[in-house]
Coordinates of C-alpha atoms in Angstrom, one line a residue:
N257 CA -0.1 0.1 -0.2
N258 CA 2.9 1.9 0.8
N259 CA 4.3 1.8 -2.9
N260 CA 1.2 2.1 -4.4
N261 CA 0.4 5.3 -2.7
N262 CA 4.1 6.8 -3.6
N263 CA 3.3 6.1 -6.9
N264 CA 0.4 7.7 -7.2
E265 CA 1.5 10.5 -5.2
S266 CA 5.0 11.1 -7.7
H267 CA 2.5 9.8 -10.7
Q268 CA 0.0 12.8 -10.1
P269 CA -1.2 14.5 -13.1
G270 CA -1.4 18.5 -12.3
A271 CA -3.9 19.8 -10.6
F272 CA -6.9 20.6 -13.2
S273 CA -7.9 23.9 -14.3
A274 CA -10.5 25.7 -15.9
V275 CA -9.2 29.3 -16.1
G276 CA -10.6 31.7 -18.4
H277 CA -13.2 28.8 -19.7
V278 CA -16.9 28.7 -19.6
A279 CA -19.2 27.1 -17.3
R280 CA -21.2 26.3 -20.0
P281 CA -24.4 24.2 -18.1
Q282 CA -23.5 20.6 -20.4
T283 CA -19.7 21.2 -18.6
K284 CA -21.0 22.2 -15.1
G285 CA -21.8 18.8 -14.0
M286 CA -18.6 17.2 -14.9
L287 CA -17.0 20.5 -13.3
T288 CA -18.2 19.5 -9.6
H289 CA -17.6 16.1 -9.9
L290 CA -13.8 16.6 -10.9
E291 CA -13.5 19.5 -8.2
Q292 CA -15.1 17.4 -5.2
N293 CA -12.7 14.0 -6.7
R294 CA -9.7 15.5 -7.8
Y295 CA -7.9 14.7 -4.3
T296 CA -9.4 11.6 -4.0
P297 CA -6.3 8.3 -4.2
G298 CA -8.9 6.0 -5.6
F299 CA -10.7 8.0 -8.6
L300 CA -7.5 8.7 -9.9
G301 CA -5.7 5.6 -10.3
S302 CA -2.2 3.8 -10.7
F303 CA -0.2 3.7 -13.8
D304 CA 2.3 1.4 -14.7
E305 CA 4.7 2.2 -16.6
D306 CA 4.7 -1.2 -18.1
N307 CA 1.4 -1.2 -19.5
P308 CA 0.5 2.4 -20.4
E309 CA -3.4 1.6 -21.0
S310 CA -3.5 1.5 -16.9
E311 CA -4.1 5.2 -17.0
S312 CA -6.9 5.6 -15.1
R313 CA -10.5 6.8 -17.1
P314 CA -10.1 10.1 -15.0
R315 CA -7.4 11.2 -16.0
R316 CA -8.0 11.2 -19.7
Q317 CA -11.6 12.3 -19.1
E318 CA -10.2 15.3 -17.7
Q319 CA -7.1 15.9 -20.9
E320 CA -10.1 15.8 -23.1
Y321 CA -12.0 18.4 -21.4
E322 CA -9.5 20.6 -22.0
Q323 CA -9.1 20.2 -25.3
D324 CA -13.6 21.4 -25.6
Q325 CA -12.5 23.9 -23.6
D326 CA -9.5 25.2 -25.0
Q327 CA -11.8 24.8 -28.5
E328 CA -15.1 25.8 -27.2
L329 CA -12.4 29.8 -26.1
D330 CA -12.1 30.0 -30.1
E331 CA -15.1 30.2 -30.7
S332 CA -16.9 31.7 -28.0
N333 CA -18.6 35.7 -28.1
S334 CA -15.5 37.3 -26.5
C335 CA -18.0 39.8 -25.3
V336 CA -18.9 36.8 -23.0
S337 CA -18.7 37.0 -18.9
V338 CA -16.5 35.0 -17.5
E339 CA -15.3 33.9 -13.3
P340 CA -12.3 31.7 -14.2
F341 CA -11.6 29.4 -12.0
V342 CA -8.5 29.1 -9.6
E343 CA -5.6 27.3 -10.6
S344 CA -2.2 27.2 -8.8
N345 CA 0.0 25.8 -11.0
S346 CA -1.1 27.5 -14.2
D347 CA 1.1 27.2 -17.7
G348 CA 2.0 29.9 -19.6
P349 CA -0.1 30.0 -22.4
K350 CA -3.1 29.3 -20.7
R351 CA -1.9 33.2 -18.2
L352 CA -1.9 34.3 -22.4
R353 CA -5.6 33.2 -23.3
I354 CA -6.3 34.8 -19.9
L355 CA -4.9 38.0 -21.0
A356 CA -7.1 37.3 -24.3
V357 CA -9.2 36.9 -22.7
L358 CA -9.1 40.8 -20.5
F359 CA -7.9 42.5 -23.5
L360 CA -11.0 41.1 -25.6
L361 CA -13.3 42.1 -22.6
F362 CA -12.1 45.7 -22.8
L363 CA -13.0 45.9 -26.5
C364 CA -15.7 45.7 -26.0
A365 CA -16.2 47.9 -22.7
T366 CA -14.6 50.7 -25.2
G367 CA -17.1 49.8 -28.5
I368 CA -19.8 49.7 -26.2
L369 CA -18.7 52.9 -24.7
W370 CA -18.3 54.8 -27.9
I371 CA -21.5 53.5 -29.7
A372 CA -23.6 55.1 -26.5
L373 CA -21.3 57.9 -26.9
V374 CA -22.3 58.5 -30.6
L375 CA -26.0 57.5 -30.4
K376 CA -25.7 60.4 -27.9
T377 CA -24.3 63.1 -29.5
Q378 CA -26.4 62.4 -32.1
H379 CA -29.5 62.7 -30.3
G380 CA -28.4 66.3 -28.8
S381 CA -27.5 67.4 -32.2
G382 CA -30.8 66.1 -33.9
D383 CA -32.6 68.6 -31.4
H384 CA -30.4 71.3 -31.7
N385 CA -30.9 70.8 -35.8
S386 CA -34.3 71.1 -35.2
V387 CA -34.3 74.3 -33.4
L388 CA -32.1 75.4 -35.4
S389 CA -34.6 74.7 -39.1
V390 CA -38.1 75.8 -37.7
G391 CA -40.0 74.9 -40.4
G392 CA -37.9 73.4 -42.5
G393 CA -36.7 69.2 -41.6
V394 CA -39.0 68.4 -39.0
E395 CA -41.8 66.6 -38.5
E396 CA -44.8 68.7 -38.4
E397 CA -45.9 67.9 -34.6
N398 CA -42.4 69.6 -33.0
H399 CA -43.8 73.1 -35.1
L400 CA -44.6 75.9 -32.1
S401 CA -47.9 76.1 -33.5
S402 CA -50.2 78.7 -33.5
E403 CA -52.8 77.8 -30.9
V404 CA -49.9 77.7 -29.0
V405 CA -48.8 81.1 -29.5
D406 CA -52.0 82.7 -29.7
M407 CA -52.9 80.9 -25.9
V408 CA -49.8 82.4 -24.7
V409 CA -50.8 86.1 -26.2
T410 CA -53.6 86.2 -25.0
F411 CA -52.7 85.1 -21.1
C412 CA -49.4 87.3 -20.9
T413 CA -51.4 90.6 -22.6
K414 CA -53.3 90.9 -19.6
I415 CA -51.7 93.2 -17.3
E416 CA -52.0 91.2 -14.1
N417 CA -49.8 89.0 -16.2
I418 CA -47.1 91.0 -16.8
G419 CA -44.2 88.8 -15.0
E420 CA -46.0 85.4 -14.3
P421 CA -44.7 82.0 -16.2
F422 CA -45.8 80.3 -19.0
G423 CA -43.9 77.9 -19.8
A424 CA -46.7 75.5 -18.9
F425 CA -48.2 76.0 -22.2
L426 CA -45.2 74.8 -23.8
T427 CA -43.9 71.5 -24.2
E428 CA -40.0 70.0 -24.3
F429 CA -39.8 71.3 -27.8
E430 CA -41.2 74.0 -27.4
L431 CA -39.2 75.4 -24.9
D432 CA -36.0 74.6 -26.1
M433 CA -37.1 76.4 -29.5
L434 CA -37.7 79.4 -27.6
K435 CA -34.5 79.5 -25.8
Q436 CA -32.1 79.0 -29.1
T437 CA -34.3 82.3 -30.8
K438 CA -33.6 83.9 -28.0
Y439 CA -30.2 82.7 -28.5
S440 CA -29.9 83.2 -32.0
L441 CA -31.4 86.7 -31.9
S442 CA -29.0 88.1 -29.2
E443 CA -26.1 86.8 -31.6
V444 CA -28.3 88.5 -34.6
L445 CA -28.0 92.2 -32.3
M446 CA -24.6 92.0 -30.8
Q447 CA -25.8 91.5 -27.4
K448 CA -23.4 89.9 -25.6
S449 CA -24.3 87.0 -23.0
S450 CA -24.1 88.1 -19.8
G451 CA -23.0 84.3 -18.6
R452 CA -26.4 83.8 -16.6
I453 CA -29.6 81.8 -18.1
V454 CA -32.2 84.3 -18.8
D455 CA -35.6 83.3 -18.0
V456 CA -37.4 83.4 -21.6
T457 CA -40.9 82.2 -20.3
V458 CA -41.8 84.9 -18.0
C459 CA -44.7 86.7 -19.4
S460 CA -43.2 90.6 -21.0
P461 CA -43.3 92.3 -24.4
Q462 CA -39.5 91.0 -24.9
N463 CA -40.4 87.2 -25.0
V464 CA -43.4 87.1 -26.4
A465 CA -42.0 88.7 -29.1
I466 CA -39.4 86.1 -29.3
L467 CA -42.2 83.1 -29.3
R468 CA -43.6 85.4 -32.4
M469 CA -40.1 85.0 -33.8
A470 CA -40.0 81.6 -33.5
Q471 CA -43.2 80.7 -34.8
A472 CA -42.5 83.4 -37.9
A473 CA -38.7 80.8 -38.4
A474 CA -41.7 78.3 -38.8
I475 CA -43.9 79.8 -40.9
T476 CA -41.3 81.4 -43.1
A477 CA -38.9 78.0 -43.2
T478 CA -36.5 80.4 -42.3
P479 CA -34.2 79.2 -39.4
I480 CA -33.0 82.7 -37.4
D481 CA -29.7 82.0 -36.6
E482 CA -29.7 82.6 -40.4
I483 CA -31.2 85.4 -41.2
S484 CA -28.4 87.4 -40.0
T485 CA -26.5 85.9 -43.0
T486 CA -28.4 87.1 -45.2
S487 CA -31.1 90.8 -44.0
T488 CA -29.4 91.7 -40.1
T489 CA -31.8 94.7 -40.7
S490 CA -34.6 92.7 -41.3
I491 CA -34.6 90.5 -38.0
S492 CA -33.6 92.9 -35.9
E493 CA -36.3 95.7 -37.4
L494 CA -39.3 92.8 -37.1
Y495 CA -38.0 91.9 -33.4
A496 CA -38.1 95.7 -32.9
L497 CA -41.5 96.1 -34.1
L498 CA -43.1 93.0 -32.1
V499 CA -41.8 94.2 -28.9
F500 CA -42.7 97.7 -29.5
F501 CA -46.6 96.0 -30.2
Y502 CA -47.0 94.2 -27.1
S503 CA -45.4 97.1 -25.0
T504 CA -48.3 99.5 -26.1
N505 CA -51.5 97.4 -26.2
G506 CA -51.1 96.9 -29.7
P507 CA -54.4 94.2 -29.8
G508 CA -56.0 97.1 -28.4
W509 CA -55.2 99.5 -30.8
E510 CA -57.8 101.2 -33.2
A511 CA -55.8 100.3 -36.4
S512 CA -56.8 96.5 -37.2
S513 CA -54.0 94.7 -34.9
E514 CA -53.9 91.5 -37.4
K515 CA -52.1 93.4 -39.9
W516 CA -49.3 93.4 -37.5
L517 CA -49.4 89.5 -37.1
S518 CA -48.8 88.1 -40.2
L519 CA -45.3 87.4 -39.9
S520 CA -44.9 85.6 -44.3
S521 CA -45.9 87.2 -46.9
T522 CA -46.1 85.5 -50.1
D523 CA -42.3 85.0 -51.6
G524 CA -41.6 83.3 -48.0
S525 CA -39.6 86.4 -46.1
M526 CA -39.5 87.5 -42.5
E527 CA -39.7 91.7 -44.4
N528 CA -43.7 91.4 -44.4
Y529 CA -43.8 93.8 -41.8
C530 CA -43.5 96.7 -44.3
E531 CA -46.9 96.1 -44.7
W532 CA -48.0 96.0 -41.9
Y533 CA -50.3 99.4 -40.5
G534 CA -48.6 102.3 -40.2
V535 CA -45.5 100.7 -41.8
S536 CA -42.8 102.3 -44.1
C537 CA -40.3 101.2 -46.0
I538 CA -37.9 101.6 -49.0
D539 CA -36.0 99.7 -51.6
A540 CA -32.3 99.8 -50.6
A541 CA -29.3 97.3 -52.2
A542 CA -28.9 94.3 -52.4
G543 CA -32.5 93.9 -52.4
Q544 CA -33.4 94.5 -48.7
R545 CA -36.0 97.8 -47.9
L546 CA -35.2 99.9 -44.9
L547 CA -38.4 100.6 -42.9
T548 CA -37.7 104.5 -42.3
A549 CA -41.6 106.0 -40.7
L550 CA -43.2 104.4 -38.4
S551 CA -46.9 106.5 -38.5
L552 CA -50.0 105.0 -35.6
E553 CA -51.6 108.9 -34.7
S554 CA -54.4 108.4 -32.5
Q555 CA -54.4 104.5 -32.1
S556 CA -55.5 104.2 -28.9
L557 CA -51.4 103.3 -28.2
K558 CA -50.8 103.2 -24.5
G559 CA -48.0 101.7 -21.8
T560 CA -44.5 102.6 -22.2
L561 CA -41.6 103.3 -25.4
P562 CA -39.3 100.1 -24.9
T563 CA -35.7 100.8 -25.5
E564 CA -36.1 97.8 -28.7
L565 CA -38.1 100.7 -30.7
F566 CA -34.9 102.5 -30.8
L567 CA -33.5 99.5 -32.5
L568 CA -34.9 100.9 -36.1
T569 CA -31.7 102.4 -36.6
N570 CA -32.9 103.4 -40.1
L571 CA -35.8 105.7 -38.9
K572 CA -36.3 108.9 -40.6
S573 CA -40.2 109.4 -38.9
I574 CA -41.8 108.7 -36.1
D575 CA -45.3 109.8 -35.7
L576 CA -47.1 108.7 -32.2
Q577 CA -49.2 111.9 -31.2
T578 CA -52.5 112.1 -29.8
N579 CA -52.3 108.7 -27.7
Q580 CA -51.7 107.5 -23.9
L581 CA -48.6 106.8 -23.9
Q582 CA -46.1 107.4 -20.7
G583 CA -43.3 107.4 -18.9
T584 CA -40.2 108.5 -20.0
L585 CA -38.3 109.2 -23.1
P586 CA -35.3 106.2 -23.6
S587 CA -32.3 107.9 -23.9
E588 CA -32.1 104.9 -26.4
I589 CA -33.1 107.5 -29.5
G590 CA -30.2 108.9 -29.3
N591 CA -29.4 105.6 -31.8
L592 CA -31.7 107.3 -34.6
Q593 CA -28.7 109.2 -35.9
S594 CA -30.9 109.0 -39.3
L595 CA -34.6 110.7 -37.5
V596 CA -35.6 114.2 -39.6
E597 CA -39.0 114.0 -37.8
L598 CA -40.5 113.4 -34.4
E599 CA -43.9 113.2 -33.1
I600 CA -45.2 112.5 -29.3
N601 CA -47.6 115.7 -28.7
A602 CA -50.6 114.6 -27.0
N603 CA -49.4 111.7 -24.8
N604 CA -48.2 111.6 -21.3
F605 CA -44.4 111.1 -21.2
T606 CA -43.2 112.6 -18.2
G607 CA -39.3 113.7 -16.6
T608 CA -37.1 115.2 -19.2
I609 CA -36.1 115.1 -23.1
P610 CA -33.3 112.9 -22.6
T611 CA -29.4 114.8 -23.3
E612 CA -28.4 112.2 -25.9
I613 CA -31.2 113.9 -28.2
E614 CA -27.7 116.4 -28.6
R615 CA -26.6 113.7 -30.9
L616 CA -29.4 113.7 -33.9
E617 CA -27.6 116.1 -35.8
A618 CA -30.6 115.2 -39.0
L619 CA -33.7 116.1 -36.5
E620 CA -35.9 119.0 -38.3
Y621 CA -39.2 118.9 -37.3
V622 CA -39.8 118.3 -33.5
D623 CA -43.2 118.1 -32.3
I624 CA -43.0 117.1 -28.4
G625 CA -46.1 119.5 -26.1
L626 CA -49.0 118.5 -24.6
N627 CA -46.9 116.2 -22.4
V628 CA -45.7 116.2 -18.9
F629 CA -42.7 117.1 -19.0
A630 CA -40.8 119.0 -17.0
R631 CA -41.4 122.4 -16.5
N632 CA -38.6 124.5 -16.1
F633 CA -37.1 126.1 -19.8
S634 CA -33.7 125.0 -18.5
T635 CA -34.7 120.9 -18.9
H636 CA -35.8 122.2 -22.8
S637 CA -32.4 123.1 -23.8
F638 CA -31.0 120.8 -25.5
V639 CA -33.1 121.9 -29.0
F640 CA -30.7 125.3 -29.0
S641 CA -27.9 121.9 -30.0
L642 CA -30.8 121.6 -33.2
Q643 CA -29.1 123.9 -35.3
Q644 CA -30.8 122.1 -38.3
L645 CA -34.4 122.4 -36.4
T646 CA -37.3 124.0 -39.5
Y647 CA -40.3 123.4 -36.8
L648 CA -40.2 122.9 -33.2
S649 CA -43.5 122.8 -31.4
L650 CA -42.8 123.3 -27.6
S651 CA -47.0 124.1 -26.5
N652 CA -48.7 122.7 -23.7
L653 CA -45.7 122.0 -21.2
E654 CA -46.3 124.3 -18.9
I655 CA -42.8 125.2 -19.0
H656 CA -42.3 128.7 -16.6
G657 CA -39.3 131.1 -16.9
S658 CA -38.6 132.8 -19.8
I659 CA -37.4 132.6 -23.0
P660 CA -33.3 131.8 -23.1
T661 CA -31.4 134.6 -25.8
E662 CA -30.7 131.2 -27.3
I663 CA -33.1 131.0 -28.9
G664 CA -31.5 133.8 -31.9
L665 CA -29.6 129.9 -32.8
L666 CA -32.2 128.2 -34.3
S667 CA -31.7 130.8 -37.4
N668 CA -33.3 127.6 -39.8
L669 CA -36.8 127.6 -37.4
K670 CA -39.8 128.4 -40.2
Y671 CA -42.3 127.0 -37.2
L672 CA -42.1 128.2 -33.1
A673 CA -45.1 127.3 -30.8
L674 CA -44.0 128.3 -27.4
D675 CA -48.5 128.9 -26.7
S676 CA -50.2 127.5 -22.8
N677 CA -47.5 127.7 -21.2
T678 CA -46.1 129.8 -18.4
L679 CA -43.8 131.5 -19.5
T680 CA -43.6 135.4 -18.0
S681 CA -40.2 137.9 -19.0
S682 CA -40.3 140.5 -22.1
L683 CA -39.6 138.7 -25.6
P684 CA -35.8 138.7 -26.2
S685 CA -34.5 141.2 -29.2
E686 CA -32.9 137.7 -30.3
I687 CA -36.2 136.5 -31.5
G688 CA -35.2 138.6 -34.9
L689 CA -32.5 136.2 -35.9
L690 CA -35.2 133.7 -37.1
R691 CA -35.4 135.2 -40.3
N692 CA -37.1 132.0 -42.0
L693 CA -39.9 131.9 -39.3
R694 CA -43.1 131.3 -40.8
T695 CA -45.5 130.7 -37.7
F696 CA -44.8 132.4 -34.3
L697 CA -47.1 131.4 -31.6
I698 CA -46.6 133.1 -27.8
N699 CA -49.8 133.3 -27.3
E700 CA -51.6 132.0 -23.6
N701 CA -48.4 132.8 -21.9
S702 CA -47.7 135.7 -19.7
L703 CA -45.1 137.0 -21.4
S704 CA -45.1 141.1 -20.4
G705 CA -42.8 143.9 -21.9
M706 CA -42.5 146.2 -24.9
I707 CA -42.3 144.0 -28.4
P708 CA -39.4 144.0 -29.4
S709 CA -38.5 146.2 -32.9
E710 CA -36.9 143.5 -34.5
I711 CA -39.6 142.1 -34.9
G712 CA -39.5 144.1 -38.2
H713 CA -36.8 141.4 -39.3
L714 CA -39.3 138.7 -39.9
M715 CA -40.1 139.8 -43.1
H716 CA -41.5 136.1 -43.9
L717 CA -43.8 135.9 -41.5
K718 CA -47.8 134.7 -42.4
L719 CA -49.0 133.7 -39.1
W720 CA -48.8 135.8 -35.9
L721 CA -50.2 135.0 -32.3
M722 CA -49.5 136.4 -29.2
H723 CA -52.8 137.3 -27.6
E724 CA -53.6 136.5 -23.4
N725 CA -50.6 137.7 -22.0
E726 CA -49.1 141.2 -20.5
F727 CA -47.4 143.4 -23.2
S728 CA -47.8 146.5 -23.0
G729 CA -47.1 149.4 -24.9
P730 CA -47.1 150.3 -28.3
L731 CA -47.1 149.4 -31.2
P732 CA -43.4 149.5 -32.8
S733 CA -43.9 151.0 -35.8
E734 CA -41.7 148.0 -37.5
I735 CA -44.5 146.0 -37.9
G736 CA -44.8 147.5 -40.8
A737 CA -42.7 145.5 -42.3
L738 CA -44.2 142.1 -42.0
S739 CA -45.9 142.3 -45.4
K740 CA -47.0 139.4 -45.6
L741 CA -48.5 138.3 -42.4
E742 CA -52.1 136.9 -42.7
E743 CA -53.3 136.5 -39.7
F744 CA -52.6 138.6 -36.3
S745 CA -53.9 137.8 -33.2
L746 CA -52.4 140.9 -30.5
G747 CA -55.7 141.3 -28.5
D748 CA -55.5 141.1 -24.3
N749 CA -52.5 142.4 -23.4
Q750 CA -51.8 145.5 -22.0
L751 CA -51.0 147.4 -25.3
S752 CA -51.5 151.3 -24.9
G753 CA -50.8 154.2 -27.3
I754 CA -51.7 154.8 -30.8
V755 CA -51.5 152.4 -33.7
P756 CA -49.6 153.3 -35.7
S757 CA -49.4 154.2 -39.3
E758 CA -47.6 151.7 -41.2
I759 CA -50.3 148.8 -39.7
Q760 CA -52.2 149.8 -43.3
K761 CA -49.1 148.3 -45.1
L762 CA -50.2 145.2 -44.3
S763 CA -51.3 144.0 -47.4
N764 CA -52.0 140.4 -47.2
L765 CA -53.2 140.8 -43.3
E766 CA -57.1 138.3 -43.7
F767 CA -57.4 138.5 -39.4
L768 CA -56.7 141.0 -37.0
N769 CA -57.5 140.4 -34.0
L770 CA -57.6 143.3 -31.3
I771 CA -60.1 142.7 -28.7
N772 CA -59.7 143.9 -25.6
L773 CA -57.4 146.2 -26.3
P774 CA -58.6 149.6 -23.8
L775 CA -55.3 151.5 -23.6
L776 CA -54.8 151.4 -27.5
Y777 CA -56.4 154.4 -29.6
G778 CA -56.1 155.6 -33.0
N779 CA -57.7 155.9 -36.8
L780 CA -58.1 152.4 -38.7
T781 CA -60.1 154.6 -41.3
L782 CA -57.7 154.7 -44.6
F783 CA -56.2 150.9 -42.9
C784 CA -60.1 149.7 -44.3
E785 CA -60.5 152.0 -47.6
G786 CA -59.4 149.6 -49.9
I787 CA -56.2 148.3 -48.8
I788 CA -58.0 145.8 -46.7
P789 CA -58.8 142.2 -49.3
S790 CA -61.9 141.1 -49.4
D791 CA -64.6 139.7 -46.7
P792 CA -62.1 140.8 -44.0
Q793 CA -62.7 140.2 -40.5
F794 CA -61.5 142.6 -37.6
W795 CA -62.3 142.3 -34.2
I796 CA -62.6 145.6 -31.7
H797 CA -64.3 145.8 -28.0
S798 CA -64.0 147.9 -25.9
T799 CA -61.6 149.8 -27.1
P800 CA -64.0 152.9 -27.1
D801 CA -60.8 155.9 -29.3
L802 CA -60.5 153.2 -32.5
L803 CA -62.4 154.5 -34.6
C804 CA -62.0 151.3 -37.5
P805 CA -65.3 151.8 -39.9
C806 CA -64.6 147.9 -41.1
C807 CA -64.2 146.3 -38.1
L808 CA -66.9 144.3 -36.5
N809 CA -67.6 144.5 -33.2
D810 CA -67.9 141.5 -30.5

């Protein structure tokens, strides 16, 4: 027995190992059996050197099993997980097989990770492209529908909803579209990002306008960010008009508001805003059209002027008179270097006129009357820098103080209206420098003193209203030089003395107001004898010492 045991130990085969091999179902039982009996002497049997066939059957089965496992390794999928068994005495080839399997596993994992990243990138890129190409190449359900836009607009145009979120109305795709439009628009307008996330889903005129822009991109099949390559002007003008529309109660305008909501024309462009009510454009180079005039007089506009309005840098004329606009005039008005006419009278604007208006060197026509601007004349000194002005109206502003002598700098003026204020002191002699003046309105103030003789230099004057003041002293004889005067109203003053005979030289006079001048006397008989035109009407009230056979008493 001892010899047999020694023989068995000396000729015992190496310990069985299946490291790196797959434990498949058909061999699992054998593995278990072999593992349990690998050190059992009777199981391995004895080996007779003289009889090779005496090698035990379990030994041959072990060798056959290893050969089968090697073949399965070559045919197996490299991505199948492996649970190696531990072998205490592995040989070199088996170690190489283990390393090969591990390398294949590494390649497999890397490939899976790469595929996942590619799919994610394509998915994200697809979403991004669908946002940029709104209206072109995307499925219909991804379009920003008119129903959604109208729902948000209706919600946000209610005053009580300003500042309220409207994101709940939109799908995730529509939110992405809105954010992309905001970003693209900022790029077009060259607005630098502050690095923070801007909430574009809060009710404001700007965000509603951006929503409309996204809708416009869908309608015209024109990506917002591509418009800048063909017509940067058109995209900025459209945005400015939309913000202006929603800032001034656009849906409640007297004009048909739907003319301001049609965002595409038959040619598929976004420049059809030139067809909107009160908007005028001119043809420019490269087929572009430039917005040059905005005229919305008496249209029930309410609210404040947004700064975005002054993105319309090609504007030559703004007419917003007789509305219900309020707030201050934005300093950005200084950006309108091409502006020639500014009519914002008969509104409720407050504050001071921004000094930036002095930069508008092309400005010729200014009417800001009948507002609630600051009442000191010094706050309106900007006008003296606009020496190209031909028309200036500061009527009904309740301005107090005296007329500055700088008024003489406006030598190109043809129309000057300072009426219906609370101006005091005398009329400066520099008024005589306004030799192009045709209309001069200073009535309904508290001006006093004598009328300067320099008034005779205004030889182109046709209309002069100076009634309801406190002028005193005689009429200057130089008044006879105003040969083109057609209407002259000087009633309700403290004028005194004799009417100068030179008044009969006013051969074009059609209307003369001499009401309530008790201290004035003289004889206008010669004036009535054929010098005056047919059917004139002269009004005299409470002036018994003034003889005028052709005058009508009030």
